[in-house]
mmCIF file of C-alpha atoms in Angstrom:
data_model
loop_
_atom_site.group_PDB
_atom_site.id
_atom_site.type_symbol
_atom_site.label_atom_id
_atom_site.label_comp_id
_atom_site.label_asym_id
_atom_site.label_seq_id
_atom_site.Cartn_x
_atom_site.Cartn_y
_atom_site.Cartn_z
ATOM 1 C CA UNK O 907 -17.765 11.360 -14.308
ATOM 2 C CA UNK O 908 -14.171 12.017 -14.947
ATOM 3 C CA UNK O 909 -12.408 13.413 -12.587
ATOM 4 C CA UNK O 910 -8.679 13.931 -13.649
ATOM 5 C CA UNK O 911 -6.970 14.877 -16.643
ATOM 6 C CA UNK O 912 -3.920 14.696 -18.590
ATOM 7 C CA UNK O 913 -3.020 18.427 -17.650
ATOM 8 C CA UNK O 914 -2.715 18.068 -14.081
ATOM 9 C CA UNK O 915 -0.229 18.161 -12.079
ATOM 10 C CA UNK O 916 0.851 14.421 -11.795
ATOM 11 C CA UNK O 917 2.439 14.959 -8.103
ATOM 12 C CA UNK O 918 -0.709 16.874 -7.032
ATOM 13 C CA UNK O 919 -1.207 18.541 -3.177
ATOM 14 C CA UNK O 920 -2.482 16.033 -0.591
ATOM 15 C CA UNK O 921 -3.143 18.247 2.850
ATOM 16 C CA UNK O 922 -4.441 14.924 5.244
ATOM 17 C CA UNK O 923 -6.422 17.605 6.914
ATOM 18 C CA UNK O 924 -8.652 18.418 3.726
ATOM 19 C CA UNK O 925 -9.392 14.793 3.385
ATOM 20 C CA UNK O 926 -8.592 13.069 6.437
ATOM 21 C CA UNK O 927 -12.660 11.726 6.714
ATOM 22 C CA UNK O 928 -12.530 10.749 3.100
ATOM 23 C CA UNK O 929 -8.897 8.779 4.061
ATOM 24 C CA UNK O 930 -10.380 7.027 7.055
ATOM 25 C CA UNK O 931 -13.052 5.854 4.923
ATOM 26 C CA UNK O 932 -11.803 4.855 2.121
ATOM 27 C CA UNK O 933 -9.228 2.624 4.463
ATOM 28 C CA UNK O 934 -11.545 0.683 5.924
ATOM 29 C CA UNK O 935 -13.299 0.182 2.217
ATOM 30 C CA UNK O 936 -10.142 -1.137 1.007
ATOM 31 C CA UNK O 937 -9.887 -3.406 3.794
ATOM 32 C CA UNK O 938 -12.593 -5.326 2.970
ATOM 33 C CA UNK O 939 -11.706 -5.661 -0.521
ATOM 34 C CA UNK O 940 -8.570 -7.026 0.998
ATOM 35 C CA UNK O 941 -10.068 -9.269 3.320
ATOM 36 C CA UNK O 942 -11.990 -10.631 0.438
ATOM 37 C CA UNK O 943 -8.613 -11.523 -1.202
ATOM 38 C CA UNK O 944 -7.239 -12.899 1.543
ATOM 39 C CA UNK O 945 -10.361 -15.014 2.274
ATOM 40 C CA UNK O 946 -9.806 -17.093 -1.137
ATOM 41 C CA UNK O 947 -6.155 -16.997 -1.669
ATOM 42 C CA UNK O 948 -3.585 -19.384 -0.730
ATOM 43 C CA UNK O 949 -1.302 -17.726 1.573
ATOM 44 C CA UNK O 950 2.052 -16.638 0.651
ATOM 45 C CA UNK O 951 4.971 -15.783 2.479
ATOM 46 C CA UNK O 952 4.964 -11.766 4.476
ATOM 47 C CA UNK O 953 1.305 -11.878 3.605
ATOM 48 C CA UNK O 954 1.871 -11.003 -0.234
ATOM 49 C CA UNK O 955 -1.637 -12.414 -1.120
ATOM 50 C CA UNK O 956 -3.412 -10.243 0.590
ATOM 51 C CA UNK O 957 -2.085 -6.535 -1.399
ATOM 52 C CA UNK O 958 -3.978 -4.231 -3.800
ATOM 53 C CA UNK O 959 -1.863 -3.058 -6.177
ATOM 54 C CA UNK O 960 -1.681 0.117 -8.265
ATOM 55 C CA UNK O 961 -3.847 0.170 -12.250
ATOM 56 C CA UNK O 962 -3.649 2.772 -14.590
ATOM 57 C CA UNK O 963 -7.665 3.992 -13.243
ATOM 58 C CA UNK O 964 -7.051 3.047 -9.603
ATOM 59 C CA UNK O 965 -6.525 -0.667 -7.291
ATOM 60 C CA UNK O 966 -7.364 -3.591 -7.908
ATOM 61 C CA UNK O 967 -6.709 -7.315 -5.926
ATOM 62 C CA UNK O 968 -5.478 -8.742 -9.240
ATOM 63 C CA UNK O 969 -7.226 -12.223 -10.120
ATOM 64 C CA UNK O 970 -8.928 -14.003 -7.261
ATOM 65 C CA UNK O 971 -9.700 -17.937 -7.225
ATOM 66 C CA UNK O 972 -12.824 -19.168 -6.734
ATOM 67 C CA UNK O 973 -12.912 -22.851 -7.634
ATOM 68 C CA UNK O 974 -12.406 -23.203 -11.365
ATOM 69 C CA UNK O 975 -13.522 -19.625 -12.084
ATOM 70 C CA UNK O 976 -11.519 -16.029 -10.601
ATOM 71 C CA UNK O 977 -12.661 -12.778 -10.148
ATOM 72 C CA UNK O 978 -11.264 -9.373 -9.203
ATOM 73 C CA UNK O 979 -12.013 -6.671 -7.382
ATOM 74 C CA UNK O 980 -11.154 -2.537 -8.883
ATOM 75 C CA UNK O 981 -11.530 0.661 -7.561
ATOM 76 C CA UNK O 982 -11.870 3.214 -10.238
ATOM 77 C CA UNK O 983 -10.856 6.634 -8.826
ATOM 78 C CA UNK O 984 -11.643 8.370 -12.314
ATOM 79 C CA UNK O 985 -15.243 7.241 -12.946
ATOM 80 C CA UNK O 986 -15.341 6.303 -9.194
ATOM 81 C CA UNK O 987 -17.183 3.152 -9.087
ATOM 82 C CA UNK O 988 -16.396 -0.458 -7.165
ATOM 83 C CA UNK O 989 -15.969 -2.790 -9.895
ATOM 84 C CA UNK O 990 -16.280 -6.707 -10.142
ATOM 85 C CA UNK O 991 -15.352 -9.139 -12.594
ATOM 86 C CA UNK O 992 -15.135 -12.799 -13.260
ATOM 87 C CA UNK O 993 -13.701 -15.364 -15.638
ATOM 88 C CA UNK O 994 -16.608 -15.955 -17.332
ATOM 89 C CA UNK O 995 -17.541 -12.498 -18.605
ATOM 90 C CA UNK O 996 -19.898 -11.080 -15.752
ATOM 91 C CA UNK O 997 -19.523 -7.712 -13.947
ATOM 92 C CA UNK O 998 -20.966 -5.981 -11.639
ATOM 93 C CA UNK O 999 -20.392 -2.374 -9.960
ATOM 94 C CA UNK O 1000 -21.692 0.586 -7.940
ATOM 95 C CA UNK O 1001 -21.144 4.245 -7.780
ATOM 96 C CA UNK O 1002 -18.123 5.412 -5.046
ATOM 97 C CA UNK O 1003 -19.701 8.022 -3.552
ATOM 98 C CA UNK O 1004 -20.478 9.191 0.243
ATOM 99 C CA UNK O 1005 -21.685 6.046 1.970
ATOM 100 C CA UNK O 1006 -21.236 4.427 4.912
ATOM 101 C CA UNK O 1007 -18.981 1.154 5.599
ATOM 102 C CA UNK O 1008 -21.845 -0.456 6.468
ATOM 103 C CA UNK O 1009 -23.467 0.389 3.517
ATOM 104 C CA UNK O 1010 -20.456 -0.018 1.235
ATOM 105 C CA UNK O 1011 -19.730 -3.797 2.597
ATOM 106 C CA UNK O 1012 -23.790 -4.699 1.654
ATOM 107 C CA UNK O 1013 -23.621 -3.489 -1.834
ATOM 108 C CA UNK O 1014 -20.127 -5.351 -2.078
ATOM 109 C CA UNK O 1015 -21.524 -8.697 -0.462
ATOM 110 C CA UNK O 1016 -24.660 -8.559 -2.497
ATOM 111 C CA UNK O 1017 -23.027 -8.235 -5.821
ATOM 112 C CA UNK O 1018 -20.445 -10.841 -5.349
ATOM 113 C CA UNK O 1019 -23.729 -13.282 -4.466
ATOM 114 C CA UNK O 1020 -25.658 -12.128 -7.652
ATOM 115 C CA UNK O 1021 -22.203 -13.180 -9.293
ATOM 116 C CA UNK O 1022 -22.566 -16.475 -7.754
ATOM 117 C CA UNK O 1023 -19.272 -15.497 -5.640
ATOM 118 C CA UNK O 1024 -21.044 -15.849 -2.053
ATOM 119 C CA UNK O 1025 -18.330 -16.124 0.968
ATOM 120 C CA UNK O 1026 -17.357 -14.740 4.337
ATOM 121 C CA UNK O 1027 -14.443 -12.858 5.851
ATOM 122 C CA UNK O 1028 -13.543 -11.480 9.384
ATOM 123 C CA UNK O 1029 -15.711 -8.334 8.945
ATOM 124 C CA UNK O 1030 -13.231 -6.636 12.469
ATOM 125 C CA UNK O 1031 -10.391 -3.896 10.791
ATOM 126 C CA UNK O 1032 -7.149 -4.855 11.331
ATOM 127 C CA UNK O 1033 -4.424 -2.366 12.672
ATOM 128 C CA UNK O 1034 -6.859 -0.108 14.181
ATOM 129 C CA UNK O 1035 -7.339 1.035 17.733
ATOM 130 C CA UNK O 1036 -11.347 0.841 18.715
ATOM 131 C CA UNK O 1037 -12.392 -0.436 15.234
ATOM 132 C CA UNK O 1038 -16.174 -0.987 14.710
ATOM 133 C CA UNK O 1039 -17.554 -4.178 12.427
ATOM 134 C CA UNK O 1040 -17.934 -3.580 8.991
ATOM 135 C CA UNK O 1041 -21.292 -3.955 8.878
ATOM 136 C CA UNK O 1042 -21.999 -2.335 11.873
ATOM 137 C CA UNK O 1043 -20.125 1.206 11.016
ATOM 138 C CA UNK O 1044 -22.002 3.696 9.691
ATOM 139 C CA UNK O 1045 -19.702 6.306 11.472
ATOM 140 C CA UNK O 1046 -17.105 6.587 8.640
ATOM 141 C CA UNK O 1047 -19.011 7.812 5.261
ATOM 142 C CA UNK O 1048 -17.403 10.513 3.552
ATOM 143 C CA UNK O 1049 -16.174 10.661 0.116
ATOM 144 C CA UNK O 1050 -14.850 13.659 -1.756
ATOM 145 C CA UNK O 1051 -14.146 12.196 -5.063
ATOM 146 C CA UNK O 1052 -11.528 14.916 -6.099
ATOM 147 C CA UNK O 1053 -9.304 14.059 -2.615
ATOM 148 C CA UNK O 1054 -9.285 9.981 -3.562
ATOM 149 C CA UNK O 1055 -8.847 10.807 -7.046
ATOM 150 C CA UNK O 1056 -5.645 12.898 -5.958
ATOM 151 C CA UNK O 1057 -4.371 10.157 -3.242
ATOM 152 C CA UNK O 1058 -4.616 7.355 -6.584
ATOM 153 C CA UNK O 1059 -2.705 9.754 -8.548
ATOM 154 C CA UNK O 1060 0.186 10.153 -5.736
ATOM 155 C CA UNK O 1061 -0.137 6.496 -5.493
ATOM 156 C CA UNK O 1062 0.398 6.455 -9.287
ATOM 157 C CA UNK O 1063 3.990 8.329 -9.122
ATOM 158 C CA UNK O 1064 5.206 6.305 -6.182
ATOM 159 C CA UNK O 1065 4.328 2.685 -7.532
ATOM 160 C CA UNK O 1066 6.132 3.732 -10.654
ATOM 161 C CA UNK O 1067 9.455 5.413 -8.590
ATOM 162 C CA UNK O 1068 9.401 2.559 -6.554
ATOM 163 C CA UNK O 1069 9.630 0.419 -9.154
ATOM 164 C CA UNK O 1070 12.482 2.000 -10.970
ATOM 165 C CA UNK O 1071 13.988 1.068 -7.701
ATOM 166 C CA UNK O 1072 12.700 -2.325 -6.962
ATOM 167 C CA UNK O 1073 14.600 -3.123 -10.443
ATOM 168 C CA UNK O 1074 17.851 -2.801 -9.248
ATOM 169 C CA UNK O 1075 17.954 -5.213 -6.772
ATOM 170 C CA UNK O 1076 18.046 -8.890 -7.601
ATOM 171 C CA UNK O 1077 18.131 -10.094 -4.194
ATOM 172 C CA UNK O 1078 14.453 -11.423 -3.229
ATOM 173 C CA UNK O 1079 12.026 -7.999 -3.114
ATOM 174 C CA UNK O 1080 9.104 -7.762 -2.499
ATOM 175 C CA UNK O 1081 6.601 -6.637 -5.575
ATOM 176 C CA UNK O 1082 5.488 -2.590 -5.371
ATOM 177 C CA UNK O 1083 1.990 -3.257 -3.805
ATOM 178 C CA UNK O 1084 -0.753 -1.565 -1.356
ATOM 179 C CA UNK O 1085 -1.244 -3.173 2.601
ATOM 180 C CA UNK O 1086 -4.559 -1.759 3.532
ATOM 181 C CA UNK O 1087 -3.658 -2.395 6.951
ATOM 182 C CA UNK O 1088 -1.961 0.812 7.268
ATOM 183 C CA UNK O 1089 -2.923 2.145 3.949
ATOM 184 C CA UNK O 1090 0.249 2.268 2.243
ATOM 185 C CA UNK O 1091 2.093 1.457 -0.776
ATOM 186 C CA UNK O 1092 5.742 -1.039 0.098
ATOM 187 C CA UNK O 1093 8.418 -2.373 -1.934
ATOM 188 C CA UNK O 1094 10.689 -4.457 0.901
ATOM 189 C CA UNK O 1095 14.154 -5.514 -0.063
ATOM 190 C CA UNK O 1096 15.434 -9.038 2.196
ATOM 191 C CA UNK O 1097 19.144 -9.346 3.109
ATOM 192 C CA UNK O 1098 18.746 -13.287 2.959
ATOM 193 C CA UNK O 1099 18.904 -13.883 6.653
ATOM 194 C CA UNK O 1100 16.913 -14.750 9.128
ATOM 195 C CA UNK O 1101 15.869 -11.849 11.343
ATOM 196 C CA UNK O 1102 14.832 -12.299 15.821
ATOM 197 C CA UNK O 1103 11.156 -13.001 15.966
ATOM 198 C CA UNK O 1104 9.115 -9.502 15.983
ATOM 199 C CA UNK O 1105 7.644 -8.781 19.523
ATOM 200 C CA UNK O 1106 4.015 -8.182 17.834
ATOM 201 C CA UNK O 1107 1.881 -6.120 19.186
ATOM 202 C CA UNK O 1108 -0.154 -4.147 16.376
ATOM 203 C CA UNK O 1109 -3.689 -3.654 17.651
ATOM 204 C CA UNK O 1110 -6.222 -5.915 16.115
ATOM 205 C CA UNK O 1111 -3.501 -8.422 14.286
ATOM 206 C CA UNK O 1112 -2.560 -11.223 15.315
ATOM 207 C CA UNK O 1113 0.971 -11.705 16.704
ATOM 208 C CA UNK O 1114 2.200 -14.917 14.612
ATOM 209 C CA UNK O 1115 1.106 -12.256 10.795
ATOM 210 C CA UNK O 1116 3.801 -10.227 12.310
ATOM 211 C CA UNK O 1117 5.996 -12.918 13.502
ATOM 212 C CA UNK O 1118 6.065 -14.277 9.963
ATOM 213 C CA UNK O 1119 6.153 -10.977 7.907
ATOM 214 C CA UNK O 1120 9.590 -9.842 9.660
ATOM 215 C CA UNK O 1121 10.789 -13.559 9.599
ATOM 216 C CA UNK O 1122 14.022 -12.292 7.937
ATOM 217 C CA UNK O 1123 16.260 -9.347 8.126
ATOM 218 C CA UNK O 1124 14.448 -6.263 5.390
ATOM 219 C CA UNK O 1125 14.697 -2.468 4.287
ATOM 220 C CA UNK O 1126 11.371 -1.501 3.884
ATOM 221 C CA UNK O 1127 10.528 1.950 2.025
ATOM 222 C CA UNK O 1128 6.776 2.812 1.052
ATOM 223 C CA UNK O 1129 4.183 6.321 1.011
ATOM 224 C CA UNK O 1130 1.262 6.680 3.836
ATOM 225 C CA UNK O 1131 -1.064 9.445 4.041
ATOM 226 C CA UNK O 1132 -0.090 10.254 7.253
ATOM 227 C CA UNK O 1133 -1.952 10.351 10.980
ATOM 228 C CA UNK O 1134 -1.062 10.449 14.190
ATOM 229 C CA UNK O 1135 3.068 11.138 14.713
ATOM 230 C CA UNK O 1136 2.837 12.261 11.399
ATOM 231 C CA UNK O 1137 0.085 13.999 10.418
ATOM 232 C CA UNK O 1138 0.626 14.730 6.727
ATOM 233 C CA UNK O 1139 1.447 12.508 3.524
ATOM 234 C CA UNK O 1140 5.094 10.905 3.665
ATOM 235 C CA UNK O 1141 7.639 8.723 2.463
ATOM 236 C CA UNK O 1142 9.187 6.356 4.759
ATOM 237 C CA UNK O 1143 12.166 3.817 4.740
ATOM 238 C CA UNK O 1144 12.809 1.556 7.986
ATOM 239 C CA UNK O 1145 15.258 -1.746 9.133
ATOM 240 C CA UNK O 1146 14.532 -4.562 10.649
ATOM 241 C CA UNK O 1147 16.327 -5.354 12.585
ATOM 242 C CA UNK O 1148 17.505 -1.798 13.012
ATOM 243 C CA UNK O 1149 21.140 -1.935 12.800
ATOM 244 C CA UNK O 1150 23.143 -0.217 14.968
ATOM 245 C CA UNK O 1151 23.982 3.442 13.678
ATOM 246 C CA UNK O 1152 20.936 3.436 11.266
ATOM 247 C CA UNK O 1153 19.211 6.340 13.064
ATOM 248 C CA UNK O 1154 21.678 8.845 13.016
ATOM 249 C CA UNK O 1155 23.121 7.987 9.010
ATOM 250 C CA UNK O 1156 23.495 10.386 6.435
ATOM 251 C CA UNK O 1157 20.039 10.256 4.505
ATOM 252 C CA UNK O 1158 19.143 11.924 1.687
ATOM 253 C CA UNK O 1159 17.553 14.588 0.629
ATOM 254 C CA UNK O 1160 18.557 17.263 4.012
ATOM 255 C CA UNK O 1161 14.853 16.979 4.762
ATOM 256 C CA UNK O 1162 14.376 13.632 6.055
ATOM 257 C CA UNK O 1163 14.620 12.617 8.879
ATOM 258 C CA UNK O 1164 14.547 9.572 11.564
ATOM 259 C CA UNK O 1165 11.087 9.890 13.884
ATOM 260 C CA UNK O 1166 11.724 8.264 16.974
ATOM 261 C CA UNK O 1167 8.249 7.551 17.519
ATOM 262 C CA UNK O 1168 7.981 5.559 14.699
ATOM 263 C CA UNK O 1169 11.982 3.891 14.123
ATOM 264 C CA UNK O 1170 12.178 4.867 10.525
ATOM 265 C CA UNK O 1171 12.943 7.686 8.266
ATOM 266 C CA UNK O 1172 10.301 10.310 7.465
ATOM 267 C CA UNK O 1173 10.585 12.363 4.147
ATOM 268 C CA UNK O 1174 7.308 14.239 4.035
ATOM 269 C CA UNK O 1175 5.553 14.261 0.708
ATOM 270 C CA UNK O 1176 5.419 17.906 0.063
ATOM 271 C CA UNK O 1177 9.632 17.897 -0.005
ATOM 272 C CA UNK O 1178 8.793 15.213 -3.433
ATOM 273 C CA UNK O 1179 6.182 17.401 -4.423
ATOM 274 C CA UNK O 1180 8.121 20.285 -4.871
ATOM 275 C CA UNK O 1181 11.284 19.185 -5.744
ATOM 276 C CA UNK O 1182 12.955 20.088 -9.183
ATOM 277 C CA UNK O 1183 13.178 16.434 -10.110
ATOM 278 C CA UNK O 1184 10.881 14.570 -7.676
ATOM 279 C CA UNK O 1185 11.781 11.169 -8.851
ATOM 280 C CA UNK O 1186 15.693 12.085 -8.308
ATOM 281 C CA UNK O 1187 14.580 13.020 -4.701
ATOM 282 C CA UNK O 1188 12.522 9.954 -4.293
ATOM 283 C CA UNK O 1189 15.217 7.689 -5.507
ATOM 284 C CA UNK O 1190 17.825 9.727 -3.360
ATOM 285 C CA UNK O 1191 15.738 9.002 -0.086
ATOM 286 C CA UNK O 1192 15.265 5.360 -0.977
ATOM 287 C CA UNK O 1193 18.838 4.376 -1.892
ATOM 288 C CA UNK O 1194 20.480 6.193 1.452
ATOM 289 C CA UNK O 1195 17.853 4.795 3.627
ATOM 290 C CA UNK O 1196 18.660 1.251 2.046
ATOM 291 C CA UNK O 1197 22.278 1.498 2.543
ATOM 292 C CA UNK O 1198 22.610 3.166 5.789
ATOM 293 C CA UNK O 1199 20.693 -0.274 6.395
ATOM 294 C CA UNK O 1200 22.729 -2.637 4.386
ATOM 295 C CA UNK O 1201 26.172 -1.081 5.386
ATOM 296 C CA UNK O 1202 26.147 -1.502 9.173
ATOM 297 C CA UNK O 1203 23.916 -4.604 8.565
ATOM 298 C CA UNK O 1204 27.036 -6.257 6.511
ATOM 299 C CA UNK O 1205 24.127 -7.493 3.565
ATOM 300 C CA UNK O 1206 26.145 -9.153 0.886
ATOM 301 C CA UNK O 1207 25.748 -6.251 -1.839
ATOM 302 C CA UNK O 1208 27.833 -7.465 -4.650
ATOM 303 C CA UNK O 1209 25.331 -10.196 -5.089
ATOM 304 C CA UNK O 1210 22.175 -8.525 -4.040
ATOM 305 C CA UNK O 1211 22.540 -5.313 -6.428
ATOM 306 C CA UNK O 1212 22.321 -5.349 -9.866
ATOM 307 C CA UNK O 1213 24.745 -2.473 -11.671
ATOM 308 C CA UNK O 1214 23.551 -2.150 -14.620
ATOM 309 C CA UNK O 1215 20.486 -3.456 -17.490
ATOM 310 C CA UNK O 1216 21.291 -6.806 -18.876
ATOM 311 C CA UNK O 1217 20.799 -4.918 -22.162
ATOM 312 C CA UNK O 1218 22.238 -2.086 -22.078
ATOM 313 C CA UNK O 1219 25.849 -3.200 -23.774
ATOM 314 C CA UNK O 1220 23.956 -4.190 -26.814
ATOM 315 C CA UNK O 1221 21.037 -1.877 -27.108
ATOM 316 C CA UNK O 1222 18.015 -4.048 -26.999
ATOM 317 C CA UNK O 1223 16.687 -7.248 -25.401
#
């Protein structure tokens, strides 16, 4: 059953503490979707091939090899089901409803063997403190269907804001895509240099994926659901390495603002949300947190920013 329409509000409310069970589970789901990506795909550089990415019904892995076939992997947050597909024209899905991890990882295992798709991945989370097995967790099973229908959405309005941003930098970027590590949605811009090695340290990852995914200097901006230092939905923007003076720059809009705790800029959701032009406030908070930065950092931005469409002097392409 359908459960969004046209008429809603496309930057709907999402209070973390009116879904926050449905959140935790639905994280760990799309981790093993992930992990299932990252099991059968060649690895690429700041561990790009192991993202979700944003569809117009939910996520999806995009195409997955397997030998001289592919399949992928959707969630569908309007009809809420799991869907697979492969290159030769078979499917297979379940309902998303409340179930546990446990239960959630069988149904997904046992329909990629009746697709002939059979294979293995590390079935620990990653980036969690006390995580519990995949198959082994039947702790986390909630699922309110309106709450993960409303997260997509949000998701929806970012990916395409983040994009409009993404666009005007021709320096290598990052594509707009979903790490289910932390469950969030990243666009990362690269100044071209090499960065110090990362001291590591996220719980349940090993320290060489971090080494290599801040291998050179970035600007980072993306949207989390928010937990722990910040317990509601937010935009954030971050450096590494943090160059001197980037905590205490000028950010827009007034209500952002650098958390400590965390090293980056926090603009919490609900300041979007509410805003007369919420993509002008987006964009605002994404191109100050990029330059304050580029400027201290000295990134060559003459040749890393594009000013304006190849076609707009003419009129079309």
């Amino acid at each position: 059953m359908s459960s969004s329409s046209q008429s809603e509000n496309p930057w709907p409310t999402l209070p973390l503490e009116a879904w926050a069970d449905t959140c935790a589970t639905l994280h760990l789901w799309t981790q093993i979707v992930g992990k299932i990506r990252l099991s059968r795909s060649p690895w690429v550089n700041h561990s790009w091939h192991v993202t979700l990415y944003v569809t117009a019904t939910g996520l999806t892995t995009s195409p997955i090899p397997y030998g001289t076939r592919t399949f992928q992997i959707d969630f569908d947050f309007i009809e809420h089901q799991l869907i697979i597909r492969t290159s030769d024209g078979r499917s297979a899905r379940f309902a998303l409803v409340a179930q546990s991890v446990a239960a959630f990882y069988t149904r997904l295992m046992e329909g990629l063997t009746r697709l002939e798709l059979p294979l293995t991945i590390h079935r620990m989370p990653n980036e969690l403190v006390d995580p519990i097995p995949f198959d082994e967790d039947d702790t986390h099973r909630f699922y309110d269907a309106q709450y993960a229908n409303r997260f997509w959405r949000v998701l929806v309005q970012a990916d395409r804001v983040f994009k409009v941003f993404r666009a005007a930098f021709v320096g290598k970027c990052s594509p707009v895509h979903y790490f289910w590590g932390a469950a969030d949605l990243a666009v990362t811009r690269f100044s071209g240099r090499p960065a110090p090695p990362h001291p590591g340290g996220v719980p349940h990852m090993p320290d060489w994926v971090t080494r290599e995914a801040y291998s050179a200097e970035v600007s980072s901006c993306g949207f989390w659901p928010g937990g722990g230092a910040v317990p509601y939905a937010a935009f954030y923007a971050y450096a590494y390495p943090e160059p001197n003076g980037f905590a205490a720059s000028n950010v827009r809009p007034a209500e952002a603002f650098y958390s400590t705790e965390l090293q980056e800029f926090v603009l919490p959701y609900e300041v979007v949300r509410q805003a007369a032009s919420p993509d002008e406030t987006l964009l605002a908070f994404l191109q100050t947190t990029y330059e304050a930065a580029a400027d201290p950092g000295k990134w060559d931005r003459s040749a890393l920013e594009r000013r304006a469409d190849p076609g707009a002097a003419s009129g079309q392409v």
